[in-house]
GROMACS .gro file of C-alpha atoms in nm:
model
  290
    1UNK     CA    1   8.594  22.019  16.036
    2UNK     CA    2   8.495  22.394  15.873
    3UNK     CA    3   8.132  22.366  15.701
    4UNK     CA    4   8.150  22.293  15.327
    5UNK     CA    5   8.207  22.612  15.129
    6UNK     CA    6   7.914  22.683  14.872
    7UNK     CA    7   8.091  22.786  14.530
    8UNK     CA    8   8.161  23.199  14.500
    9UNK     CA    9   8.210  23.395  14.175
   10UNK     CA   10   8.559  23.435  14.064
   11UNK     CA   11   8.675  23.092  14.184
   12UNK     CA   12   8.753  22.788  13.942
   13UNK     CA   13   8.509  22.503  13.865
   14UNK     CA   14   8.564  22.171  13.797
   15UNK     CA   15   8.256  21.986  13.584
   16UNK     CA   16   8.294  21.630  13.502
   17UNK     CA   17   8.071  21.485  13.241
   18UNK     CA   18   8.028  21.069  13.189
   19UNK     CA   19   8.075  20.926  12.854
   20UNK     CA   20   8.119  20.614  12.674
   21UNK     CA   21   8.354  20.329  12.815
   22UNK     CA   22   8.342  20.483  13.195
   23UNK     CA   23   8.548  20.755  13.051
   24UNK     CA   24   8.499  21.131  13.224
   25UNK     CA   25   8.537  21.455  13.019
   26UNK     CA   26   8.691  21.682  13.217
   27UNK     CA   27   8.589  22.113  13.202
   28UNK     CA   28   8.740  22.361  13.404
   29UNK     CA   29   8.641  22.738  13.406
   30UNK     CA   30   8.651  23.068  13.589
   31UNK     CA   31   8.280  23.128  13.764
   32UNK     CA   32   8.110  23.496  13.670
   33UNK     CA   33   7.752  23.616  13.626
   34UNK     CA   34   7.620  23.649  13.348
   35UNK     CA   35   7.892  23.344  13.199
   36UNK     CA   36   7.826  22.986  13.103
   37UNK     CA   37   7.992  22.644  13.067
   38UNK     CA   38   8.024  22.513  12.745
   39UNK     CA   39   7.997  22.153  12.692
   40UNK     CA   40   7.922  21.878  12.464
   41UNK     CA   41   7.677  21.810  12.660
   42UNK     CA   42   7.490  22.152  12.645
   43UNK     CA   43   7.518  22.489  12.805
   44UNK     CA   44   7.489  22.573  13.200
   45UNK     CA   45   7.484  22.881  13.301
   46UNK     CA   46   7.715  22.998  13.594
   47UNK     CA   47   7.457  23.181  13.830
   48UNK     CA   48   7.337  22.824  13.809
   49UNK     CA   49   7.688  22.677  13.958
   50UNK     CA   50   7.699  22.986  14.191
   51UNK     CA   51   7.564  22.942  14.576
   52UNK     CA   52   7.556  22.567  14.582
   53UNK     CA   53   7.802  22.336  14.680
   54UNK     CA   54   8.109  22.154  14.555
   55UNK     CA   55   7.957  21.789  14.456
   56UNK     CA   56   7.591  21.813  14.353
   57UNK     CA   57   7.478  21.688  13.991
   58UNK     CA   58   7.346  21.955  13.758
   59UNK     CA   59   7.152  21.918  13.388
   60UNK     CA   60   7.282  22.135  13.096
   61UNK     CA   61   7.038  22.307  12.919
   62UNK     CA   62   6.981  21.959  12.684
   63UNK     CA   63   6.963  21.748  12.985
   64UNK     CA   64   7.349  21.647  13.027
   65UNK     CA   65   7.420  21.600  13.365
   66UNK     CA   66   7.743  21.726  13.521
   67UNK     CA   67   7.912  21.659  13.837
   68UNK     CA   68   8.038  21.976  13.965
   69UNK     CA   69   8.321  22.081  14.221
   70UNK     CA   70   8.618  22.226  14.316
   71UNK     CA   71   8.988  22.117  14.068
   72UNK     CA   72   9.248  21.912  14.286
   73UNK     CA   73   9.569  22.036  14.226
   74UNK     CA   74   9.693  21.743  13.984
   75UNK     CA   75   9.347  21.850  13.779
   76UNK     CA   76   9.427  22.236  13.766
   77UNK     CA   77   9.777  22.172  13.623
   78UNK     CA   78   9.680  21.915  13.345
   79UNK     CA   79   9.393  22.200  13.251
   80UNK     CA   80   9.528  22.517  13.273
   81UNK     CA   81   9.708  22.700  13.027
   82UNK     CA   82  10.069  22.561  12.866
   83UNK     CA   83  10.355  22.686  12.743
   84UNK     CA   84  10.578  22.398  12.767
   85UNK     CA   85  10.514  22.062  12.824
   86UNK     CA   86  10.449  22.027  13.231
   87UNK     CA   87  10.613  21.805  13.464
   88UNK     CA   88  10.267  21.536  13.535
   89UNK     CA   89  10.165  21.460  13.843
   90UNK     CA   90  10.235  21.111  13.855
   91UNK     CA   91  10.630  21.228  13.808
   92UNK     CA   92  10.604  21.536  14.046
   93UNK     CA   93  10.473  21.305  14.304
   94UNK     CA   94  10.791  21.054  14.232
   95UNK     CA   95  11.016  21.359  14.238
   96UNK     CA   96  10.893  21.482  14.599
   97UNK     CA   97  10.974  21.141  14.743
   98UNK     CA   98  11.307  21.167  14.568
   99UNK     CA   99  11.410  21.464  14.762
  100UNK     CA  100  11.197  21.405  15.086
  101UNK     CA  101  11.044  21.733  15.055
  102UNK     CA  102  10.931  21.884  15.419
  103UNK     CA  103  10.789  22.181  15.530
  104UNK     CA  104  10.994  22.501  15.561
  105UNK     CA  105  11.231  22.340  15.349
  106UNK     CA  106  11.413  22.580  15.087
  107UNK     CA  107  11.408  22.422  14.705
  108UNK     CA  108  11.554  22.574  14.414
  109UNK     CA  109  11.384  22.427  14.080
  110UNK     CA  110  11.571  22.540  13.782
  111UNK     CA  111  11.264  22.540  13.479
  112UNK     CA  112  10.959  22.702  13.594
  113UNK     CA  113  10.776  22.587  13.252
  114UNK     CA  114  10.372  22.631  13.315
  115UNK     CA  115  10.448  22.656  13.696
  116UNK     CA  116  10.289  22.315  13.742
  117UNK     CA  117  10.601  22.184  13.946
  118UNK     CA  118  10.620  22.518  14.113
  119UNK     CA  119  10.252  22.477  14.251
  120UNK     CA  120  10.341  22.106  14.401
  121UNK     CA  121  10.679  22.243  14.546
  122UNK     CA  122  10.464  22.537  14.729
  123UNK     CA  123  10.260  22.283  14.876
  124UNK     CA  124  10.496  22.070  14.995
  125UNK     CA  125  10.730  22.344  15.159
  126UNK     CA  126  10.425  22.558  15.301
  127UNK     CA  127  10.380  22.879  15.443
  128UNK     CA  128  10.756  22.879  15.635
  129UNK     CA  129  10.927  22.710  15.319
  130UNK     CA  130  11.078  22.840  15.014
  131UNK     CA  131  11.078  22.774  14.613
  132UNK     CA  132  11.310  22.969  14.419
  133UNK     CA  133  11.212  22.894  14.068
  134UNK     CA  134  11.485  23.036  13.776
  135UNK     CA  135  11.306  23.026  13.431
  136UNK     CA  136  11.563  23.160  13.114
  137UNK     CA  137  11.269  23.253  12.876
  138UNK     CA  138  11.021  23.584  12.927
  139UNK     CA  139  10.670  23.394  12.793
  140UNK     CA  140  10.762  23.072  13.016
  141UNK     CA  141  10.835  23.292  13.358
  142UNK     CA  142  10.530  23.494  13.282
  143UNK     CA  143  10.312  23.226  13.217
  144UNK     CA  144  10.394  23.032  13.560
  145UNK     CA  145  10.353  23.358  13.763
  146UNK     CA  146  10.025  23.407  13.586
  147UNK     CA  147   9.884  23.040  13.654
  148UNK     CA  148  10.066  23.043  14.003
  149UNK     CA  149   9.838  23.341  14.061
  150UNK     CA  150   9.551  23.211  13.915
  151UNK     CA  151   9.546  22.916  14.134
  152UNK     CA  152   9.626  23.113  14.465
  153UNK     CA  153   9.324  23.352  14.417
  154UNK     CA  154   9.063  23.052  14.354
  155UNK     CA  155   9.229  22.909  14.649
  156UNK     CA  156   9.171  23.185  14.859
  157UNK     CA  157   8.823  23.227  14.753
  158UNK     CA  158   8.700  22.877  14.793
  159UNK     CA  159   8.905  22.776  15.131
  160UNK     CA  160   8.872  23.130  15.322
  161UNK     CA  161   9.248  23.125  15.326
  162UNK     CA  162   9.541  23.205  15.143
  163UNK     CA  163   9.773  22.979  14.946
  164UNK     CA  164  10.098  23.022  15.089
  165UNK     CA  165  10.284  23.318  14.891
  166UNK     CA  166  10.630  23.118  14.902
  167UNK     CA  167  10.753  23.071  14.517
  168UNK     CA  168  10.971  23.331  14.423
  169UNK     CA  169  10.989  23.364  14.021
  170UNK     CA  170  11.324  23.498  13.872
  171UNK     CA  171  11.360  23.533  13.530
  172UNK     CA  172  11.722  23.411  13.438
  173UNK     CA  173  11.961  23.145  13.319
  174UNK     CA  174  12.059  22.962  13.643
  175UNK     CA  175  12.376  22.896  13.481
  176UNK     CA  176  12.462  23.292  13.540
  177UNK     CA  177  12.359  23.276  13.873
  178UNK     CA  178  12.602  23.201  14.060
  179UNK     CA  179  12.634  23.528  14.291
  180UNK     CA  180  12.270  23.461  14.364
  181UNK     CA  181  12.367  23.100  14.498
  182UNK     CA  182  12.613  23.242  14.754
  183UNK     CA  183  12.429  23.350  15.018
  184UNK     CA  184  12.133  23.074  14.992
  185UNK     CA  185  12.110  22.743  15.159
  186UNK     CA  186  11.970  22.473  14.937
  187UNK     CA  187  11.744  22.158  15.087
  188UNK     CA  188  11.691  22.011  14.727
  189UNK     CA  189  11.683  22.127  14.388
  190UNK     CA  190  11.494  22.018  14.087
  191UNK     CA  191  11.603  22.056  13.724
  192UNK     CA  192  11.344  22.049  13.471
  193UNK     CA  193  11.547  22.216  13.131
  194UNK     CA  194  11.700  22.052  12.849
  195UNK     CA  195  12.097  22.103  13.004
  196UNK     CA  196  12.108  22.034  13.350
  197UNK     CA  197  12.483  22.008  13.356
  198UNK     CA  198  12.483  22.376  13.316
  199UNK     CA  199  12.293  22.412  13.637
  200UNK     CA  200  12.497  22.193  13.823
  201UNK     CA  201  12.833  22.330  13.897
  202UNK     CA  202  12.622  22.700  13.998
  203UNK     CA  203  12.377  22.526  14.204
  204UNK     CA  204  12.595  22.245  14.385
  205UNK     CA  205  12.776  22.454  14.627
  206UNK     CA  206  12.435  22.578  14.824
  207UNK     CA  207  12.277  22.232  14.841
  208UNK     CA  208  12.319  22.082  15.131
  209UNK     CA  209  12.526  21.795  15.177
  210UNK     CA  210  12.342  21.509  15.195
  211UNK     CA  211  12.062  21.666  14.950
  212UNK     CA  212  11.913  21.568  14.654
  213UNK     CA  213  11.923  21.702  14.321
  214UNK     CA  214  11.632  21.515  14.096
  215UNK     CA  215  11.656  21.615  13.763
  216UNK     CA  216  11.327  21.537  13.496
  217UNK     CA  217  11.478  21.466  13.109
  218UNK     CA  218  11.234  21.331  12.852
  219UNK     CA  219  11.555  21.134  12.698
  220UNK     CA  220  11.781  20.853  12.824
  221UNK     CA  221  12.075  21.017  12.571
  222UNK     CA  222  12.044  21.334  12.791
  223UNK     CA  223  12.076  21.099  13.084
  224UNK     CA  224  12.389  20.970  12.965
  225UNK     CA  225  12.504  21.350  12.866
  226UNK     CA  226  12.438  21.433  13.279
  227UNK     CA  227  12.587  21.166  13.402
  228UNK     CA  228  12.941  21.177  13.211
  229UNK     CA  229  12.923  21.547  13.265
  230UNK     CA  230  12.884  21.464  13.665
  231UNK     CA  231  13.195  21.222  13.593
  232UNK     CA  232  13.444  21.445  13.365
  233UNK     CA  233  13.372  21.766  13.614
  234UNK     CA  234  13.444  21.587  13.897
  235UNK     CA  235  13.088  21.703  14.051
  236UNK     CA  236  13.008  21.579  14.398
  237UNK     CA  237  12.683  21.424  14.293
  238UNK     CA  238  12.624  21.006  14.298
  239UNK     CA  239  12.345  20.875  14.114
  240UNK     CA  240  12.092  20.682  14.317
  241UNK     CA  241  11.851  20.585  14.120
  242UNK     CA  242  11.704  20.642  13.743
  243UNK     CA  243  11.347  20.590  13.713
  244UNK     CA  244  11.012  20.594  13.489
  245UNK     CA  245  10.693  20.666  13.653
  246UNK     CA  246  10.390  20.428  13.404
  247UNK     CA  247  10.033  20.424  13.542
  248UNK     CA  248   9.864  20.141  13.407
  249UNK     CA  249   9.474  20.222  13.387
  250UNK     CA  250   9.174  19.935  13.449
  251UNK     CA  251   8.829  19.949  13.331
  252UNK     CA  252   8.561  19.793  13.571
  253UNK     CA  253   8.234  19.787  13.349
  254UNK     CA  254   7.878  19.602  13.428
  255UNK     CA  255   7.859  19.272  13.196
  256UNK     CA  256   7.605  19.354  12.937
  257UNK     CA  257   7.663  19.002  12.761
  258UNK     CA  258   7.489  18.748  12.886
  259UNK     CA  259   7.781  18.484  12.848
  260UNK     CA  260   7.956  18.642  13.136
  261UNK     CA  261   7.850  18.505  13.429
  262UNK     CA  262   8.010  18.805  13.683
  263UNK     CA  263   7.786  19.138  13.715
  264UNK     CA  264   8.134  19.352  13.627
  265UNK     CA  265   8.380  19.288  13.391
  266UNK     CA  266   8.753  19.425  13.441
  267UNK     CA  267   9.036  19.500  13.169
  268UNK     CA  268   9.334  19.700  13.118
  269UNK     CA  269   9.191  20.069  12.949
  270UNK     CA  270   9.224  20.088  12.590
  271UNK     CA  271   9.406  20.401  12.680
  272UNK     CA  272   9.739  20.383  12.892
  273UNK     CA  273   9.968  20.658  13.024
  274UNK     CA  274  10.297  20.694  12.801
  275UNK     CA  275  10.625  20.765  12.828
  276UNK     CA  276  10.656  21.116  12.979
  277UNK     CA  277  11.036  21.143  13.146
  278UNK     CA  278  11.310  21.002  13.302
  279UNK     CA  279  11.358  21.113  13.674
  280UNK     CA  280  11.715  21.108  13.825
  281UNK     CA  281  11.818  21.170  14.181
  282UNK     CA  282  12.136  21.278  14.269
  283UNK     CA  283  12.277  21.296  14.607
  284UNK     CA  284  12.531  21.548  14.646
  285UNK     CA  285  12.808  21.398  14.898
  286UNK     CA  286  13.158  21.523  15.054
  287UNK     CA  287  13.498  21.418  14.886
  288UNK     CA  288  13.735  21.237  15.058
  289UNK     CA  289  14.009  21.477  15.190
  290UNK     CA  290  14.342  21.374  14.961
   0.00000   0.00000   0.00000
């Protein structure tokens, strides 16, 4: 294993300060001299951050004590800047099994948003893979190249390697792009925009047969309008499967009443993960020959 990397200026920073209810208030930030975190729970300076290594405990300047170290990649997208409303990483995760994502695979993903689903689909195709990522508005395309960026040059600073420079960004409807779609083979696609059926008749003929087309809608009605689309176009697609992702999250707390009898007590949060989306797959087959 390489030695633990102490953090450098100009990477990101993930502190993590304990409150009430075993709940964890989450701060991310940019390191530079001559900066500082601000939290509730006081003011720490950067140069203090700087030079020491991902995982060590440090006190504000009123004594708060923060747990410092390097954003996962599921952290970095639910804190970094939004346009849109990302795809969360408890669906992204359900969406990569949908399609059976590999390495060096090519994936088109019709939506780029905040570019959260773009960073996942990097990772998952690496360095010989390929995301082709169509976005129809200027302030959503910029705004995943920009945090794309953001998160490669972090990456590159805290690992001593490169995030793999694989997500191509086009800015354009994907239902004009057919001529683009002629000459590209498709693995899977992913369709996070409010028509998919749009997308579907341009995109269909480079995906693979066999593939997988998952498509994220925040409402079963738009389900409905995909599916009768697929059915009245005569699309090669059958739907496999139509799921919701729920989390449901536990407290585990010491007993501070003395008529429990256990040292911990355990309950459902007070807090739950919602509703976020509905997550279809389609598998694009071939028609019987007539």
């Amino acid at each position: 294993a390489a030695p633990p990397n102490p953090f450098r200026a100009g990477e990101l920073a993930l502190a993590e300060l304990r409150r009430k209810y075993n709940a964890t208030l989450k701060l991310m930030c940019r390191l530079a001299v001559g900066e500082a975190l601000h939290s509730p729970g006081g003011l720490l300076p950067h140069r203090d951050i700087i030079g020491r290594l991902p995982g060590q405990l440090l006190r504000t300047a009123a004594g708060a004590r923060l747990l410092l170290r390097r954003p996962s990649l599921d952290e970095y997208v639910l804190l970094m800047p939004r346009g849109p409303t990302i795809a969360y990483p408890k669906d992204v995760s359900a969406m990569l099994m949908m399609m059976d994502v590999h390495p060096g695979d090519v994936v088109l993903e019709s939506g780029s948003g905040s570019g959260a689903l773009s960073l996942f689909l990097s990772r998952a195709v690496g360095p010989e893979g390929r995301v082709i990522s169509y976005e129809a508005r200027d302030d959503h395309h910029n705004l995943a190249k920009k945090n794309y960026r953001h998160w490669c040059a972090s990456w590159k600073i805290g690992h001593r390697k490169e995030w793999p420079d694989n997500v191509d960004f086009i800015l354009k409807d994907i239902s004009t792009a057919a001529e683009d779609m002629k000459s590209i083979t498709l693995d899977a696609v992913v369709l996070d925009m409010l028509n998919p059926q749009s997308a579907l008749p341009v995109v269909h003929p480079s995906l693979k047969e066999g593939g997988v087309c998952a498509v994220y809608l925040a409402n079963i009605t738009q389900v409905i309008d995909l599916l009768d689309r697929i059915r009245t176009c005569k699309l090669p697609f059958l739907c496999e499967k139509i799921i919701e992702v729920t989390h449901r999250n536990w407290l585990v707390l010491p007993a501070t009443e003395t008529r429990y009898s256990v040292p911990y007590v355990a309950r459902p949060s007070y807090w739950q993960d919602a509703h976020s989306a509905f997550l279809t797959k389609l598998r694009k087959f071939r028609p019987l020959l007539s």
